Amino acid sequence: MKKITELTETRWRTVHFRNEFGELERDTEEFSGPRMVRSIKTGPRFAHLIIDGLTFQLLYIFANYFFQMIAQTNSENITISATTGLFISLSFLLSYPALYALCEYKWQKTPAKFLTKTIVIDEYGNKPELSTIILRSLIRIVPLEPISCYGDKYSHGWHDSWSKTWVVSEKELQELKRLQLEQAEQGEGDYKPID
């Protein structure tokens, strides 16, 4: 199948021409041009950041409470408490990308993406491979990465562009798949089997 960035669509454009009297007239003509992938906009991205952030915080609070209970049970041994504290700190740092990786690999969605009916796809419109999801998730801990999603109509943050993934609505995915199938039947583009 064709990559989603290589798809074309038929559109109309205005053309100008001079008639037999030399007057400028305009008309419309059909043409085939590249189709932009309509990633989700910055509003839903911001909602994802808030909802997934709250989900992450709740999981962290639960895990922290659990590990504190273990530390209190073994409070006579200071080494165990210090080890537990270090483990909690490291688990906090790694659990943020791990939460995203787990959800996006299993369902192609995080809790927020379920609410907004959006989905993570690769450059062929398929479920991304585990290595791609892990890369995408680790990029999220890059400083200032969340602000990379803001500023243009169809946001494509660093975690998307560096890992060649997109977050699109389920409706957009259906349209991309329809165009891929239609253009494959016409014999256009490179082919890659669908997973």
PDB file of C-alpha atoms in Angstrom:
ATOM      1  CA  MET A   1       0.000   0.000   0.000  1.00  0.00           C
ATOM      2  CA  LYS A   2       0.965   3.585  -0.485  1.00  0.00           C
ATOM      3  CA  LYS A   3       2.258   5.582   2.486  1.00  0.00           C
ATOM      4  CA  ILE A   4      -0.362   7.922   3.886  1.00  0.00           C
ATOM      5  CA  THR A   5       1.888  10.877   3.063  1.00  0.00           C
ATOM      6  CA  GLU A   6       1.974   9.855  -0.624  1.00  0.00           C
ATOM      7  CA  LEU A   7      -1.787   9.712  -1.124  1.00  0.00           C
ATOM      8  CA  THR A   8      -3.418  12.060  -3.581  1.00  0.00           C
ATOM      9  CA  GLU A   9      -6.912  13.451  -3.768  1.00  0.00           C
ATOM     10  CA  THR A  10      -9.006  15.053  -6.449  1.00  0.00           C
ATOM     11  CA  ARG A  11      -9.795  18.690  -5.781  1.00  0.00           C
ATOM     12  CA  TRP A  12     -11.080  21.741  -7.577  1.00  0.00           C
ATOM     13  CA  ARG A  13      -9.141  24.914  -8.161  1.00  0.00           C
ATOM     14  CA  THR A  14      -9.890  28.260  -9.689  1.00  0.00           C
ATOM     15  CA  VAL A  15      -8.220  29.052 -12.999  1.00  0.00           C
ATOM     16  CA  HIS A  16      -8.149  32.371 -14.825  1.00  0.00           C
ATOM     17  CA  PHE A  17      -8.156  32.831 -18.564  1.00  0.00           C
ATOM     18  CA  ARG A  18      -8.864  35.539 -21.113  1.00  0.00           C
ATOM     19  CA  ASN A  19     -11.914  35.176 -23.292  1.00  0.00           C
ATOM     20  CA  GLU A  20     -12.096  36.103 -26.986  1.00  0.00           C
ATOM     21  CA  PHE A  21     -12.641  39.777 -26.007  1.00  0.00           C
ATOM     22  CA  GLY A  22      -9.525  39.851 -23.828  1.00  0.00           C
ATOM     23  CA  GLU A  23     -11.511  40.005 -20.607  1.00  0.00           C
ATOM     24  CA  LEU A  24     -10.261  38.051 -17.615  1.00  0.00           C
ATOM     25  CA  GLU A  25     -12.618  35.261 -16.633  1.00  0.00           C
ATOM     26  CA  ARG A  26     -12.374  32.499 -14.132  1.00  0.00           C
ATOM     27  CA  ASP A  27     -13.507  28.940 -14.039  1.00  0.00           C
ATOM     28  CA  THR A  28     -12.841  25.837 -11.975  1.00  0.00           C
ATOM     29  CA  GLU A  29     -10.937  22.751 -12.963  1.00  0.00           C
ATOM     30  CA  GLU A  30     -10.418  19.398 -11.360  1.00  0.00           C
ATOM     31  CA  PHE A  31      -6.895  18.321 -10.461  1.00  0.00           C
ATOM     32  CA  SER A  32      -5.160  15.622  -8.495  1.00  0.00           C
ATOM     33  CA  GLY A  33      -2.809  16.792  -5.759  1.00  0.00           C
ATOM     34  CA  PRO A  34      -1.159  15.530  -2.597  1.00  0.00           C
ATOM     35  CA  ARG A  35      -3.466  14.878   0.341  1.00  0.00           C
ATOM     36  CA  MET A  36      -2.339  16.170   3.705  1.00  0.00           C
ATOM     37  CA  VAL A  37      -2.776  13.759   6.613  1.00  0.00           C
ATOM     38  CA  ARG A  38      -5.243  15.424   8.936  1.00  0.00           C
ATOM     39  CA  SER A  39      -3.673  14.789  12.338  1.00  0.00           C
ATOM     40  CA  ILE A  40      -5.715  15.883  15.294  1.00  0.00           C
ATOM     41  CA  LYS A  41      -5.667  19.568  16.158  1.00  0.00           C
ATOM     42  CA  THR A  42      -4.043  21.210  19.163  1.00  0.00           C
ATOM     43  CA  GLY A  43      -7.257  21.288  21.255  1.00  0.00           C
ATOM     44  CA  PRO A  44      -7.606  17.500  21.465  1.00  0.00           C
ATOM     45  CA  ARG A  45      -3.820  17.239  21.929  1.00  0.00           C
ATOM     46  CA  PHE A  46      -4.090  19.481  24.982  1.00  0.00           C
ATOM     47  CA  ALA A  47      -6.970  17.329  26.284  1.00  0.00           C
ATOM     48  CA  HIS A  48      -4.783  14.229  25.807  1.00  0.00           C
ATOM     49  CA  LEU A  49      -1.984  15.856  27.799  1.00  0.00           C
ATOM     50  CA  ILE A  50      -4.330  16.707  30.698  1.00  0.00           C
ATOM     51  CA  ILE A  51      -6.318  13.437  30.789  1.00  0.00           C
ATOM     52  CA  ASP A  52      -3.325  11.148  30.327  1.00  0.00           C
ATOM     53  CA  GLY A  53      -1.366  13.246  32.822  1.00  0.00           C
ATOM     54  CA  LEU A  54      -4.103  12.833  35.428  1.00  0.00           C
ATOM     55  CA  THR A  55      -4.287   9.105  34.717  1.00  0.00           C
ATOM     56  CA  PHE A  56      -0.517   8.870  35.120  1.00  0.00           C
ATOM     57  CA  GLN A  57      -0.627  10.808  38.405  1.00  0.00           C
ATOM     58  CA  LEU A  58      -3.349   8.550  39.816  1.00  0.00           C
ATOM     59  CA  LEU A  59      -1.341   5.452  38.922  1.00  0.00           C
ATOM     60  CA  TYR A  60       1.765   7.013  40.472  1.00  0.00           C
ATOM     61  CA  ILE A  61      -0.098   7.858  43.686  1.00  0.00           C
ATOM     62  CA  PHE A  62      -1.374   4.276  43.911  1.00  0.00           C
ATOM     63  CA  ALA A  63       2.090   2.816  43.240  1.00  0.00           C
ATOM     64  CA  ASN A  64       3.725   5.233  45.684  1.00  0.00           C
ATOM     65  CA  TYR A  65       1.212   4.281  48.391  1.00  0.00           C
ATOM     66  CA  PHE A  66       1.871   0.591  47.726  1.00  0.00           C
ATOM     67  CA  PHE A  67       5.656   1.000  47.973  1.00  0.00           C
ATOM     68  CA  GLN A  68       5.368   3.187  51.083  1.00  0.00           C
ATOM     69  CA  MET A  69       3.395   0.386  52.735  1.00  0.00           C
ATOM     70  CA  ILE A  70       6.239  -2.014  51.896  1.00  0.00           C
ATOM     71  CA  ALA A  71       8.791   0.452  53.293  1.00  0.00           C
ATOM     72  CA  GLN A  72       6.830   0.859  56.554  1.00  0.00           C
ATOM     73  CA  THR A  73       6.569  -2.898  56.951  1.00  0.00           C
ATOM     74  CA  ASN A  74      10.365  -3.147  56.694  1.00  0.00           C
ATOM     75  CA  SER A  75      11.165   0.110  58.527  1.00  0.00           C
ATOM     76  CA  GLU A  76      13.670  -1.554  60.862  1.00  0.00           C
ATOM     77  CA  ASN A  77      16.008  -2.039  57.916  1.00  0.00           C
ATOM     78  CA  ILE A  78      17.054   1.409  56.599  1.00  0.00           C
ATOM     79  CA  THR A  79      18.738  -0.113  53.527  1.00  0.00           C
ATOM     80  CA  ILE A  80      15.423  -1.525  52.327  1.00  0.00           C
ATOM     81  CA  SER A  81      13.700   1.872  52.780  1.00  0.00           C
ATOM     82  CA  ALA A  82      16.435   3.694  50.834  1.00  0.00           C
ATOM     83  CA  THR A  83      16.301   1.047  48.118  1.00  0.00           C
ATOM     84  CA  THR A  84      12.547   1.342  47.984  1.00  0.00           C
ATOM     85  CA  GLY A  85      12.796   5.133  47.663  1.00  0.00           C
ATOM     86  CA  LEU A  86      15.285   4.800  44.813  1.00  0.00           C
ATOM     87  CA  PHE A  87      13.057   2.206  43.157  1.00  0.00           C
ATOM     88  CA  ILE A  88      10.057   4.553  43.451  1.00  0.00           C
ATOM     89  CA  SER A  89      12.014   7.407  41.882  1.00  0.00           C
ATOM     90  CA  LEU A  90      13.240   5.286  38.978  1.00  0.00           C
ATOM     91  CA  SER A  91       9.838   3.710  38.465  1.00  0.00           C
ATOM     92  CA  PHE A  92       8.268   7.181  38.305  1.00  0.00           C
ATOM     93  CA  LEU A  93      10.690   8.241  35.572  1.00  0.00           C
ATOM     94  CA  LEU A  94      10.200   5.068  33.533  1.00  0.00           C
ATOM     95  CA  SER A  95       6.480   4.592  34.146  1.00  0.00           C
ATOM     96  CA  TYR A  96       5.546   7.717  32.171  1.00  0.00           C
ATOM     97  CA  PRO A  97       6.776   6.376  28.809  1.00  0.00           C
ATOM     98  CA  ALA A  98       5.860   2.817  29.843  1.00  0.00           C
ATOM     99  CA  LEU A  99       2.208   3.797  30.334  1.00  0.00           C
ATOM    100  CA  TYR A 100       2.081   5.303  26.852  1.00  0.00           C
ATOM    101  CA  ALA A 101       3.931   2.364  25.296  1.00  0.00           C
ATOM    102  CA  LEU A 102       1.678  -0.214  26.920  1.00  0.00           C
ATOM    103  CA  CYS A 103      -1.580   1.520  25.952  1.00  0.00           C
ATOM    104  CA  GLU A 104      -0.532   2.502  22.444  1.00  0.00           C
ATOM    105  CA  TYR A 105       0.912  -0.897  21.602  1.00  0.00           C
ATOM    106  CA  LYS A 106      -2.042  -2.836  23.012  1.00  0.00           C
ATOM    107  CA  TRP A 107      -4.906  -0.635  21.763  1.00  0.00           C
ATOM    108  CA  GLN A 108      -3.231   2.103  19.657  1.00  0.00           C
ATOM    109  CA  LYS A 109      -4.820   4.465  22.172  1.00  0.00           C
ATOM    110  CA  THR A 110      -4.266   5.962  25.599  1.00  0.00           C
ATOM    111  CA  PRO A 111      -7.183   6.647  27.977  1.00  0.00           C
ATOM    112  CA  ALA A 112      -7.556  10.137  26.497  1.00  0.00           C
ATOM    113  CA  LYS A 113      -7.533   8.815  22.929  1.00  0.00           C
ATOM    114  CA  PHE A 114     -10.431   6.516  23.814  1.00  0.00           C
ATOM    115  CA  LEU A 115     -12.413   9.583  24.902  1.00  0.00           C
ATOM    116  CA  THR A 116     -11.566  11.643  21.803  1.00  0.00           C
ATOM    117  CA  LYS A 117     -11.932   8.679  19.402  1.00  0.00           C
ATOM    118  CA  THR A 118      -8.441   9.064  18.005  1.00  0.00           C
ATOM    119  CA  ILE A 119      -5.833   6.445  17.165  1.00  0.00           C
ATOM    120  CA  VAL A 120      -2.057   6.126  16.654  1.00  0.00           C
ATOM    121  CA  ILE A 121      -0.992   4.896  13.206  1.00  0.00           C
ATOM    122  CA  ASP A 122       2.251   4.404  11.309  1.00  0.00           C
ATOM    123  CA  GLU A 123       3.156   5.768   7.870  1.00  0.00           C
ATOM    124  CA  TYR A 124       1.040   3.083   6.185  1.00  0.00           C
ATOM    125  CA  GLY A 125      -2.019   3.677   8.374  1.00  0.00           C
ATOM    126  CA  ASN A 126      -1.419   0.467  10.328  1.00  0.00           C
ATOM    127  CA  LYS A 127      -0.697  -0.336  13.951  1.00  0.00           C
ATOM    128  CA  PRO A 128       2.887   0.800  14.677  1.00  0.00           C
ATOM    129  CA  GLU A 129       5.477  -1.827  15.582  1.00  0.00           C
ATOM    130  CA  LEU A 130       6.575  -2.196  19.200  1.00  0.00           C
ATOM    131  CA  SER A 131       9.975  -0.579  18.526  1.00  0.00           C
ATOM    132  CA  THR A 132       8.233   2.443  16.988  1.00  0.00           C
ATOM    133  CA  ILE A 133       5.863   2.735  19.955  1.00  0.00           C
ATOM    134  CA  ILE A 134       8.776   2.510  22.415  1.00  0.00           C
ATOM    135  CA  LEU A 135      10.687   5.215  20.518  1.00  0.00           C
ATOM    136  CA  ARG A 136       7.555   7.388  20.387  1.00  0.00           C
ATOM    137  CA  SER A 137       7.026   6.933  24.120  1.00  0.00           C
ATOM    138  CA  LEU A 138      10.635   7.665  25.094  1.00  0.00           C
ATOM    139  CA  ILE A 139      10.635  10.872  23.034  1.00  0.00           C
ATOM    140  CA  ARG A 140       7.871  12.151  25.335  1.00  0.00           C
ATOM    141  CA  ILE A 141      10.443  12.696  28.117  1.00  0.00           C
ATOM    142  CA  VAL A 142      12.447  15.136  25.954  1.00  0.00           C
ATOM    143  CA  PRO A 143      12.292  18.552  27.641  1.00  0.00           C
ATOM    144  CA  LEU A 144       9.699  20.901  26.102  1.00  0.00           C
ATOM    145  CA  GLU A 145       8.336  18.088  23.927  1.00  0.00           C
ATOM    146  CA  PRO A 146       4.665  18.825  24.769  1.00  0.00           C
ATOM    147  CA  ILE A 147       4.880  22.302  23.247  1.00  0.00           C
ATOM    148  CA  SER A 148       6.053  20.814  19.934  1.00  0.00           C
ATOM    149  CA  CYS A 149       2.424  19.825  19.306  1.00  0.00           C
ATOM    150  CA  TYR A 150       1.173  23.398  19.218  1.00  0.00           C
ATOM    151  CA  GLY A 151       1.299  26.015  16.545  1.00  0.00           C
ATOM    152  CA  ASP A 152      -0.068  24.549  13.329  1.00  0.00           C
ATOM    153  CA  LYS A 153      -3.531  23.470  12.209  1.00  0.00           C
ATOM    154  CA  TYR A 154      -2.814  19.741  12.197  1.00  0.00           C
ATOM    155  CA  SER A 155      -0.360  19.217  15.009  1.00  0.00           C
ATOM    156  CA  HIS A 156       2.456  16.758  14.533  1.00  0.00           C
ATOM    157  CA  GLY A 157       4.683  16.855  17.618  1.00  0.00           C
ATOM    158  CA  TRP A 158       8.215  15.582  17.949  1.00  0.00           C
ATOM    159  CA  HIS A 159       7.066  12.219  19.308  1.00  0.00           C
ATOM    160  CA  ASP A 160       5.047  11.812  16.096  1.00  0.00           C
ATOM    161  CA  SER A 161       7.427  13.230  13.502  1.00  0.00           C
ATOM    162  CA  TRP A 162      10.575  11.559  14.884  1.00  0.00           C
ATOM    163  CA  SER A 163       8.873   8.152  15.072  1.00  0.00           C
ATOM    164  CA  LYS A 164       6.915   8.554  11.787  1.00  0.00           C
ATOM    165  CA  THR A 165       3.557   8.120  13.487  1.00  0.00           C
ATOM    166  CA  TRP A 166       0.337  10.115  13.393  1.00  0.00           C
ATOM    167  CA  VAL A 167      -2.598  10.566  15.740  1.00  0.00           C
ATOM    168  CA  VAL A 168      -5.740  10.802  13.646  1.00  0.00           C
ATOM    169  CA  SER A 169      -9.464  10.530  14.219  1.00  0.00           C
ATOM    170  CA  GLU A 170     -11.054   7.173  13.507  1.00  0.00           C
ATOM    171  CA  LYS A 171     -12.968   8.856  10.665  1.00  0.00           C
ATOM    172  CA  GLU A 172      -9.707  10.121   9.125  1.00  0.00           C
ATOM    173  CA  LEU A 173      -8.204   6.618   9.355  1.00  0.00           C
ATOM    174  CA  GLN A 174     -11.179   5.202   7.449  1.00  0.00           C
ATOM    175  CA  GLU A 175     -10.712   7.848   4.753  1.00  0.00           C
ATOM    176  CA  LEU A 176      -6.963   7.126   4.512  1.00  0.00           C
ATOM    177  CA  LYS A 177      -7.644   3.393   4.171  1.00  0.00           C
ATOM    178  CA  ARG A 178     -10.273   4.076   1.496  1.00  0.00           C
ATOM    179  CA  LEU A 179      -7.819   6.212  -0.485  1.00  0.00           C
ATOM    180  CA  GLN A 180      -5.060   3.601  -0.120  1.00  0.00           C
ATOM    181  CA  LEU A 181      -7.325   0.853  -1.412  1.00  0.00           C
ATOM    182  CA  GLU A 182      -8.663   3.006  -4.245  1.00  0.00           C
ATOM    183  CA  GLN A 183      -5.192   4.095  -5.355  1.00  0.00           C
ATOM    184  CA  ALA A 184      -3.789   0.558  -5.036  1.00  0.00           C
ATOM    185  CA  GLU A 185      -6.546  -0.686  -7.346  1.00  0.00           C
ATOM    186  CA  GLN A 186      -5.568   2.008  -9.835  1.00  0.00           C
ATOM    187  CA  GLY A 187      -1.993   0.700  -9.717  1.00  0.00           C
ATOM    188  CA  GLU A 188      -0.517   3.758  -8.058  1.00  0.00           C
ATOM    189  CA  GLY A 189       2.296   3.814  -5.523  1.00  0.00           C
ATOM    190  CA  ASP A 190       4.521   1.391  -3.690  1.00  0.00           C
ATOM    191  CA  TYR A 191       3.026  -1.671  -2.125  1.00  0.00           C
ATOM    192  CA  LYS A 192       3.440  -2.936   1.403  1.00  0.00           C
ATOM    193  CA  PRO A 193       1.250  -5.706   2.829  1.00  0.00           C
ATOM    194  CA  ILE A 194      -1.225  -4.658   5.501  1.00  0.00           C
ATOM    195  CA  ASP A 195      -0.591  -6.225   8.906  1.00  0.00           C
TER     196      ASP A 195
END
